[in-house]
Coordinates of C-alpha atoms (C1' of nucleotides) in Angstrom, one line a residue:
Chain W
M583 CA -152.9 102.4 212.9
D584 CA -150.5 99.4 211.4
D585 CA -147.7 101.8 211.2
K586 CA -147.1 101.6 214.8
R587 CA -145.8 97.9 214.1
T588 CA -143.4 98.8 211.5
G589 CA -141.7 102.4 213.2
T590 CA -138.6 102.3 215.0
R591 CA -140.4 102.8 218.5
D592 CA -142.1 99.2 217.8
R593 CA -138.8 97.5 216.3
L594 CA -137.0 98.4 219.5
L595 CA -139.9 96.5 221.8
R596 CA -139.7 93.3 219.3
A597 CA -136.2 93.4 219.5
G598 CA -136.4 93.4 223.5
E599 CA -138.9 90.9 223.8
G600 CA -136.8 88.4 221.6
L601 CA -133.4 89.4 223.5
F602 CA -135.1 89.1 226.8
R603 CA -136.7 85.8 225.9
T604 CA -133.0 84.4 225.2
Q605 CA -130.4 86.2 227.6
G606 CA -132.7 87.8 230.1
Y607 CA -133.0 91.5 230.9
S608 CA -129.6 91.6 232.7
G609 CA -128.0 90.2 230.1
T610 CA -129.1 92.4 227.4
G611 CA -127.5 95.2 226.5
L612 CA -129.1 98.9 225.3
K613 CA -126.6 99.0 222.4
E614 CA -127.0 95.5 221.6
L615 CA -130.5 95.9 221.6
A616 CA -130.6 99.0 219.4
Q617 CA -128.1 97.1 216.7
T618 CA -130.5 94.2 216.9
A619 CA -133.5 96.5 216.2
R620 CA -131.6 98.2 213.6
A621 CA -132.5 101.2 215.3
P622 CA -130.3 104.3 215.8
W623 CA -128.9 104.7 219.0
G624 CA -130.4 108.0 219.4
S625 CA -134.0 106.7 219.3
M626 CA -133.3 104.7 222.5
Y627 CA -133.6 107.6 225.1
H628 CA -135.9 109.5 222.6
F629 CA -138.6 106.8 222.6
F630 CA -137.9 105.4 226.2
P631 CA -136.6 108.5 228.1
R632 CA -136.4 106.4 231.4
G633 CA -134.0 104.6 230.2
K634 CA -133.8 100.7 230.5
E635 CA -136.4 100.5 232.9
Q636 CA -139.0 101.9 231.3
L637 CA -137.9 100.0 228.0
G638 CA -138.5 96.7 229.9
E639 CA -141.6 97.7 231.5
E640 CA -143.0 98.3 228.3
V641 CA -141.5 95.1 226.6
V642 CA -143.3 93.3 229.3
A643 CA -146.6 94.6 228.5
Y644 CA -146.0 93.9 224.9
A645 CA -145.5 90.5 225.4
G646 CA -148.3 90.1 227.5
E647 CA -150.6 91.4 224.8
I648 CA -148.9 89.5 222.0
Y649 CA -149.6 86.5 223.8
L650 CA -153.0 87.0 225.0
G651 CA -154.1 86.1 221.6
A652 CA -152.6 82.6 221.6
W653 CA -154.5 81.7 225.1
Q654 CA -157.6 83.4 223.5
A655 CA -157.7 81.3 220.5
A656 CA -156.9 78.4 222.1
F657 CA -160.3 78.3 223.5
R658 CA -162.0 79.6 220.7
R659 CA -161.0 76.8 218.5
G660 CA -163.4 74.4 220.8
G661 CA -163.6 71.4 222.3
D662 CA -163.3 71.0 225.8
P663 CA -161.3 73.0 228.2
G664 CA -158.3 70.4 228.8
V665 CA -157.7 69.8 225.4
A666 CA -157.5 73.3 224.3
I667 CA -155.0 74.0 227.2
E668 CA -153.0 70.8 226.0
R669 CA -152.9 72.3 222.5
V670 CA -151.1 75.4 224.0
F671 CA -148.6 73.2 225.9
L672 CA -148.1 71.0 222.7
A673 CA -147.8 74.2 220.7
E674 CA -145.3 75.6 223.0
A675 CA -143.0 72.6 222.7
R676 CA -142.7 72.8 219.1
L677 CA -142.0 76.6 219.4
L678 CA -139.1 76.0 221.9
A679 CA -137.8 73.1 220.0
G680 CA -138.1 74.9 216.4
S681 CA -136.3 77.8 218.4
D682 CA -133.4 75.4 219.2
Y683 CA -134.7 75.9 223.0
R684 CA -133.7 79.7 222.8
D685 CA -137.4 81.4 222.7
G686 CA -138.7 81.3 226.4
C687 CA -141.0 83.3 228.1
P688 CA -139.9 87.2 228.3
I689 CA -141.8 87.8 231.4
A690 CA -140.6 85.0 233.4
S691 CA -137.0 85.8 232.4
V692 CA -137.6 89.4 233.6
T693 CA -139.4 88.3 236.7
L694 CA -136.2 86.1 237.9
D695 CA -133.6 89.0 237.2
V696 CA -135.4 92.0 238.9
A697 CA -138.3 91.5 240.9
S698 CA -136.6 91.6 244.1
V699 CA -134.6 94.4 242.5
S700 CA -137.0 97.1 240.7
E701 CA -140.4 97.6 242.1
P702 CA -141.9 99.1 238.8
L703 CA -140.6 96.0 236.8
R704 CA -142.3 93.6 239.2
A705 CA -145.1 95.2 238.8
A706 CA -145.2 95.1 235.2
C707 CA -144.3 91.6 234.9
A708 CA -147.2 90.9 237.4
S709 CA -149.8 92.5 235.1
G710 CA -148.2 90.7 232.5
F711 CA -148.9 87.5 233.9
E712 CA -152.2 88.9 235.0
V713 CA -153.5 89.2 231.3
W714 CA -152.6 85.7 231.0
L715 CA -154.2 84.4 233.5
D716 CA -157.6 86.2 233.0
A717 CA -158.0 85.1 229.4
I718 CA -157.4 81.2 230.7
A719 CA -159.7 82.1 233.6
Q720 CA -162.3 83.3 231.1
G721 CA -162.2 80.6 228.8
L722 CA -162.3 78.2 232.1
I723 CA -165.5 80.3 233.0
A724 CA -166.9 80.1 229.3
A725 CA -166.4 76.1 229.5
G726 CA -168.6 76.4 232.8
A727 CA -166.0 77.0 235.7
P728 CA -167.3 78.9 238.6
A729 CA -165.5 82.2 238.9
D730 CA -163.5 81.3 242.0
D731 CA -162.3 77.8 240.7
A732 CA -161.6 79.3 237.6
K733 CA -158.9 81.6 238.8
A734 CA -157.0 79.2 241.0
L735 CA -157.3 76.5 238.1
A736 CA -155.6 79.2 235.7
G737 CA -152.8 79.8 238.3
F738 CA -152.0 76.1 238.3
I739 CA -152.1 75.8 234.6
L740 CA -149.7 79.0 234.0
S741 CA -147.4 78.0 236.6
A742 CA -146.9 74.6 234.9
M743 CA -146.4 75.9 231.7
E744 CA -143.8 78.6 232.9
G745 CA -142.1 76.1 234.9
A746 CA -142.0 73.2 232.2
I747 CA -140.5 75.8 229.8
V748 CA -137.6 76.5 232.3
L749 CA -136.9 72.8 232.6
S750 CA -137.1 72.0 228.6
R751 CA -134.6 74.8 228.0
A752 CA -132.3 73.9 230.7
A753 CA -132.7 70.1 229.3
K754 CA -132.9 70.9 225.6
D755 CA -135.6 68.3 225.6
T756 CA -139.5 69.0 225.0
A757 CA -140.2 65.9 227.6
P758 CA -140.9 68.6 230.5
L759 CA -143.8 70.3 228.7
L760 CA -145.4 67.0 227.2
Q761 CA -145.0 65.6 230.6
S762 CA -146.9 68.6 232.4
A763 CA -149.1 68.9 229.2
R764 CA -150.6 65.1 230.0
F765 CA -151.3 65.7 233.5
V766 CA -152.6 69.5 233.6
R767 CA -155.2 68.2 230.6
Q768 CA -156.1 65.4 233.2
A769 CA -156.4 67.9 236.1
I770 CA -158.7 70.2 233.9
E771 CA -161.1 67.2 232.9
R772 CA -161.0 65.8 236.6
E773 CA -162.1 69.4 237.6
A774 CA -164.5 70.0 234.8
A775 CA -166.7 67.0 235.7
G776 CA -167.7 68.8 238.8
W777 CA -168.9 71.6 236.5
L778 CA -171.2 69.9 234.1
P779 CA -174.1 67.1 235.0
P780 CA -172.4 63.5 235.4
S781 CA -172.9 62.0 231.8
Chain O
M807 CA -114.3 67.9 256.5
D808 CA -116.9 70.6 258.0
D809 CA -114.0 73.1 257.4
K810 CA -115.0 73.0 254.2
R811 CA -118.3 74.7 255.1
T812 CA -116.6 78.1 256.4
G813 CA -113.9 78.3 254.2
T814 CA -113.3 80.9 251.7
R815 CA -114.2 78.9 248.6
D816 CA -117.6 77.9 250.2
R817 CA -118.5 81.2 251.4
L818 CA -118.1 82.5 247.6
L819 CA -120.5 79.3 246.7
R820 CA -123.1 80.2 249.2
A821 CA -123.0 83.9 248.3
G822 CA -123.5 83.0 244.5
E823 CA -126.6 80.8 245.5
G824 CA -128.1 83.6 247.3
L825 CA -127.1 86.4 244.8
F826 CA -128.2 84.2 241.8
R827 CA -131.7 83.7 243.7
T828 CA -132.4 87.5 244.0
Q829 CA -131.1 88.9 241.0
G830 CA -130.1 86.0 238.6
Y831 CA -126.7 85.3 237.1
S832 CA -126.2 88.3 234.7
G833 CA -127.6 91.0 237.3
T834 CA -124.6 89.9 240.1
G835 CA -121.1 91.0 239.5
L836 CA -118.4 89.2 240.7
K837 CA -116.9 92.0 243.0
E838 CA -120.3 92.3 244.6
L839 CA -120.4 88.4 245.1
A840 CA -117.0 88.5 246.7
Q841 CA -118.0 91.4 248.8
T842 CA -121.3 89.6 250.3
A843 CA -119.1 86.6 250.7
R844 CA -116.5 88.7 252.5
A845 CA -114.0 86.8 250.6
P846 CA -110.7 88.8 249.4
W847 CA -111.2 89.8 245.7
G848 CA -108.1 87.9 245.1
S849 CA -109.7 84.7 246.0
M850 CA -112.0 84.7 243.3
Y851 CA -109.7 83.7 240.5
H852 CA -107.7 81.5 242.8
F853 CA -110.6 79.1 243.5
F854 CA -112.4 79.6 240.4
P855 CA -109.6 80.2 237.6
R856 CA -112.1 79.9 234.9
G857 CA -114.0 82.6 236.1
K858 CA -117.6 83.3 236.2
E859 CA -118.4 80.5 234.1
Q860 CA -117.1 78.2 236.7
L861 CA -118.2 79.9 239.5
G862 CA -121.9 79.5 237.9
E863 CA -121.5 76.0 237.3
E864 CA -120.5 75.2 241.0
V865 CA -122.9 77.4 242.3
V866 CA -125.7 75.2 240.6
A867 CA -124.2 72.2 241.5
Y868 CA -124.0 73.3 244.9
A869 CA -127.8 74.2 244.9
G870 CA -128.7 71.1 243.4
E871 CA -127.1 69.2 246.5
I872 CA -128.4 71.4 248.9
Y873 CA -132.2 71.1 248.1
L874 CA -131.8 67.3 247.1
G875 CA -131.9 66.8 250.7
A876 CA -135.4 68.5 251.2
W877 CA -136.9 66.6 248.8
Q878 CA -135.6 63.5 250.2
A879 CA -136.8 64.5 253.9
A880 CA -140.6 65.1 252.1
F881 CA -140.9 61.5 251.4
R882 CA -139.0 60.3 254.7
R883 CA -141.4 62.0 256.6
G884 CA -144.3 59.1 255.2
G885 CA -147.7 59.5 254.2
D886 CA -148.9 59.2 251.1
P887 CA -146.8 60.9 247.9
G888 CA -149.4 63.3 247.2
V889 CA -149.3 64.9 250.8
A890 CA -145.7 64.7 251.1
I891 CA -145.1 66.8 247.7
E892 CA -147.6 69.3 248.9
R893 CA -145.7 69.8 251.8
V894 CA -142.6 70.7 250.0
F895 CA -145.1 73.3 248.0
L896 CA -146.4 74.6 251.3
A897 CA -142.8 75.0 252.4
E898 CA -141.7 77.0 249.6
A899 CA -144.5 79.1 250.2
R900 CA -143.7 80.1 253.6
L901 CA -139.6 80.2 252.6
L902 CA -140.7 82.8 249.6
A903 CA -143.2 85.0 251.6
G904 CA -140.5 85.0 254.6
S905 CA -137.7 86.4 252.6
D906 CA -140.1 88.9 251.0
Y907 CA -140.2 87.0 247.7
R908 CA -136.6 87.0 247.3
D909 CA -135.2 84.0 247.4
G910 CA -136.4 81.8 244.3
C911 CA -134.5 79.1 242.4
P912 CA -131.0 79.9 241.7
I913 CA -131.1 77.0 239.1
A914 CA -134.2 78.5 237.3
S915 CA -132.7 82.0 237.2
V916 CA -129.3 80.6 235.7
T917 CA -131.0 78.8 233.2
L918 CA -133.2 81.7 231.7
D919 CA -130.3 83.9 231.9
V920 CA -127.4 81.9 229.9
A921 CA -129.2 78.7 228.9
S922 CA -128.8 79.7 225.4
V923 CA -125.5 81.7 225.5
S924 CA -123.3 79.2 227.5
E925 CA -123.4 75.5 226.7
P926 CA -121.6 74.4 229.8
L927 CA -123.5 76.2 232.2
R928 CA -127.0 75.1 230.6
A929 CA -125.3 71.5 230.8
A930 CA -124.9 72.4 234.8
C931 CA -128.4 73.4 235.1
A932 CA -129.9 70.4 233.3
S933 CA -127.6 68.4 235.5
G934 CA -129.0 70.2 238.9
F935 CA -132.6 69.8 237.9
E936 CA -131.8 66.4 236.9
V937 CA -130.8 65.6 241.0
W938 CA -134.1 66.8 242.0
L939 CA -136.0 65.1 239.2
D940 CA -134.2 61.6 240.2
A941 CA -135.0 62.2 244.0
I942 CA -138.6 63.1 243.2
A943 CA -139.1 60.0 241.1
Q944 CA -137.2 57.9 243.7
G945 CA -139.7 58.9 246.3
L946 CA -142.7 58.2 243.9
I947 CA -141.4 54.6 243.0
A948 CA -140.8 53.7 246.9
A949 CA -144.5 54.9 246.8
G950 CA -145.5 51.8 244.4
A951 CA -145.1 54.0 241.1
P952 CA -143.7 52.1 237.8
A953 CA -140.3 53.5 236.8
D954 CA -141.8 55.4 233.7
D955 CA -144.6 56.8 235.4
A956 CA -142.4 58.2 238.2
K957 CA -140.2 60.0 235.7
A958 CA -143.1 61.9 233.9
L959 CA -144.6 62.4 237.1
A960 CA -141.4 64.1 238.6
G961 CA -141.0 66.5 235.4
F962 CA -144.7 67.5 236.1
I963 CA -144.1 68.1 239.7
L964 CA -140.8 70.2 239.4
S965 CA -142.3 72.1 236.5
A966 CA -145.4 73.3 238.6
M967 CA -143.0 73.8 241.2
E968 CA -140.3 76.1 239.3
G969 CA -143.4 78.0 237.2
A970 CA -145.4 78.7 240.7
I971 CA -142.4 80.4 242.2
V972 CA -142.1 82.5 239.4
L973 CA -145.5 83.8 239.4
S974 CA -145.3 84.0 243.2
R975 CA -142.3 86.3 242.9
A976 CA -144.0 88.4 240.1
A977 CA -147.2 88.8 242.1
K978 CA -145.6 88.9 245.8
D979 CA -148.2 86.6 246.6
T980 CA -148.1 82.7 247.4
A981 CA -151.4 82.2 245.9
P982 CA -149.6 80.3 242.7
L983 CA -147.7 78.1 244.9
L984 CA -150.9 77.6 246.9
Q985 CA -153.0 76.7 244.1
S986 CA -150.6 74.5 242.3
A987 CA -150.1 72.7 245.3
R988 CA -153.7 71.2 245.5
F989 CA -154.1 70.5 242.0
V990 CA -150.1 68.8 241.8
R991 CA -151.5 66.6 245.3
Q992 CA -154.5 65.8 243.5
A993 CA -152.6 64.5 240.3
I994 CA -150.6 62.5 242.3
E995 CA -153.5 61.0 244.1
R996 CA -155.2 60.1 240.8
E997 CA -152.2 58.6 239.3
A998 CA -151.4 56.7 242.8
A999 CA -154.6 55.0 242.7
G1000 CA -153.5 53.1 239.7
W1001 CA -150.3 51.4 241.7
L1002 CA -152.2 50.2 244.5
P1003 CA -155.0 47.9 244.4
P1004 CA -158.4 49.8 244.9
S1005 CA -159.5 50.2 248.5
Chain K
dG369 C1' -136.1 111.7 214.7
dT370 C1' -131.4 110.7 214.2
dC371 C1' -126.6 111.0 214.6
dT372 C1' -122.0 111.2 216.7
dA373 C1' -119.3 111.7 220.7
dT374 C1' -118.4 110.9 225.6
dA375 C1' -119.2 110.8 230.2
dA376 C1' -118.9 108.1 234.6
dT377 C1' -119.2 103.7 235.9
dA378 C1' -119.3 98.5 236.4
dC379 C1' -117.9 94.5 234.2
dG380 C1' -114.9 90.4 233.9
dA381 C1' -110.0 89.3 234.3
dT382 C1' -104.8 89.7 234.9
dA383 C1' -100.5 90.6 236.8
dG384 C1' -97.1 90.7 240.4
dA385 C1' -95.9 92.2 245.2
dC386 C1' -96.2 89.6 249.8
Chain L
dG1026 C1' -103.9 82.4 249.8
dT1027 C1' -104.4 87.2 249.7
dC1028 C1' -104.0 92.0 248.6
dT1029 C1' -103.7 96.3 245.3
dA1030 C1' -103.6 97.9 241.2
dT1031 C1' -104.7 97.9 236.9
dC1032 C1' -106.2 96.6 232.1
dG1033 C1' -109.5 96.6 228.1
dT1034 C1' -114.0 96.6 227.4
dA1035 C1' -118.9 97.1 228.2
dT1036 C1' -122.4 99.2 230.8
dT1037 C1' -126.0 103.0 231.4
dA1038 C1' -127.0 107.3 230.3
dT1039 C1' -126.3 112.5 228.2
dA1040 C1' -125.1 116.3 225.5
dG1041 C1' -125.3 118.8 221.6
dA1042 C1' -125.0 119.1 216.4
dC1043 C1' -128.3 118.3 212.6

DNA sequence: GTCTATAATACGATAGAC
DNA sequence: GTCTATCGTATTATAGAC
């Protein structure tokens, strides 16, 4: 099963994820993508017969699964949920600065490029985000949140994160991520106070 | 001076703003843009001799100025700053749903497409966001916020807004904007409690 | 499953007439 | 300031040999 991670098809998905992050879906050519993946051009339409749109859908789903683990790991490390989420923001700030502000969110990039142009791709983006939203909500529920509170809070948390990445990339500065981290943590803690008996 | 708003050059800027919103910078061709603006192809390089990059820079600056008024108007209508900002989120939700989730943020779209590819365009996006951040911070300062609190809070507010637009467009649902609106308002009110003498 | 070649089109950009 | 024509190049996608 591990060989799936080294095959040509998987290299194409990983290259797509990387390129969509830095230059978006429309800004990435398939030839360039195949070259980056060190994959033969013939493999492109062998593995993705429906072309760029299919590749985009699968790259987005791939990205959704990959970063699902990061959200789950944040909660698994324990501590209150506010601190857990703040850790994710700080980790993202480090990751972004470490890549010279290239490695943004591949799903957000695809969304802004083609959500209004390709309905299948828009749906793929919605599903990818949903995977993360569910993971965040699950983490909050495990910390004592009622289900509907958890859903709403998760939407807010991921929104703040995605927007902060955009602003940080534009400014080439982690400030928006760090600023958002603090307020998001406080918002979670304020909400969590209602879940548990007051000390 | 008003004729600037009806000239060919201005029609090109407005068309660029609209198209970048719905299909991003890389996804928009210059021929398509000129056609949308009902501008002759010859005008493209007459008004923007440096080509697409220059057009992009000016579209982003144009968008920055346009929406500056919306942020200022929100605070000018009075009420506490939390309610003022919540109004902007709700207005954006209406605008987005009313356009069938096409009219996102043009600066965010350009940022994700080319922030890591064109340094001049990245700087233009940073300046555009900065215009909005300053307007938000000024509104908060007018409501009693210390300058550095205002800056940080503004970064958080705009991050939440931009991210919520991305999620709402992907889901074709205003939920992320509405969810974020509530938590952002609460965060502002919580912060504002420290600026004024407790009632 | 890979390779080469190529079709058909769109891209950004330029030239020169008017 | 506009119009038309066009140059290279890059794009997505196919075809057919191996």
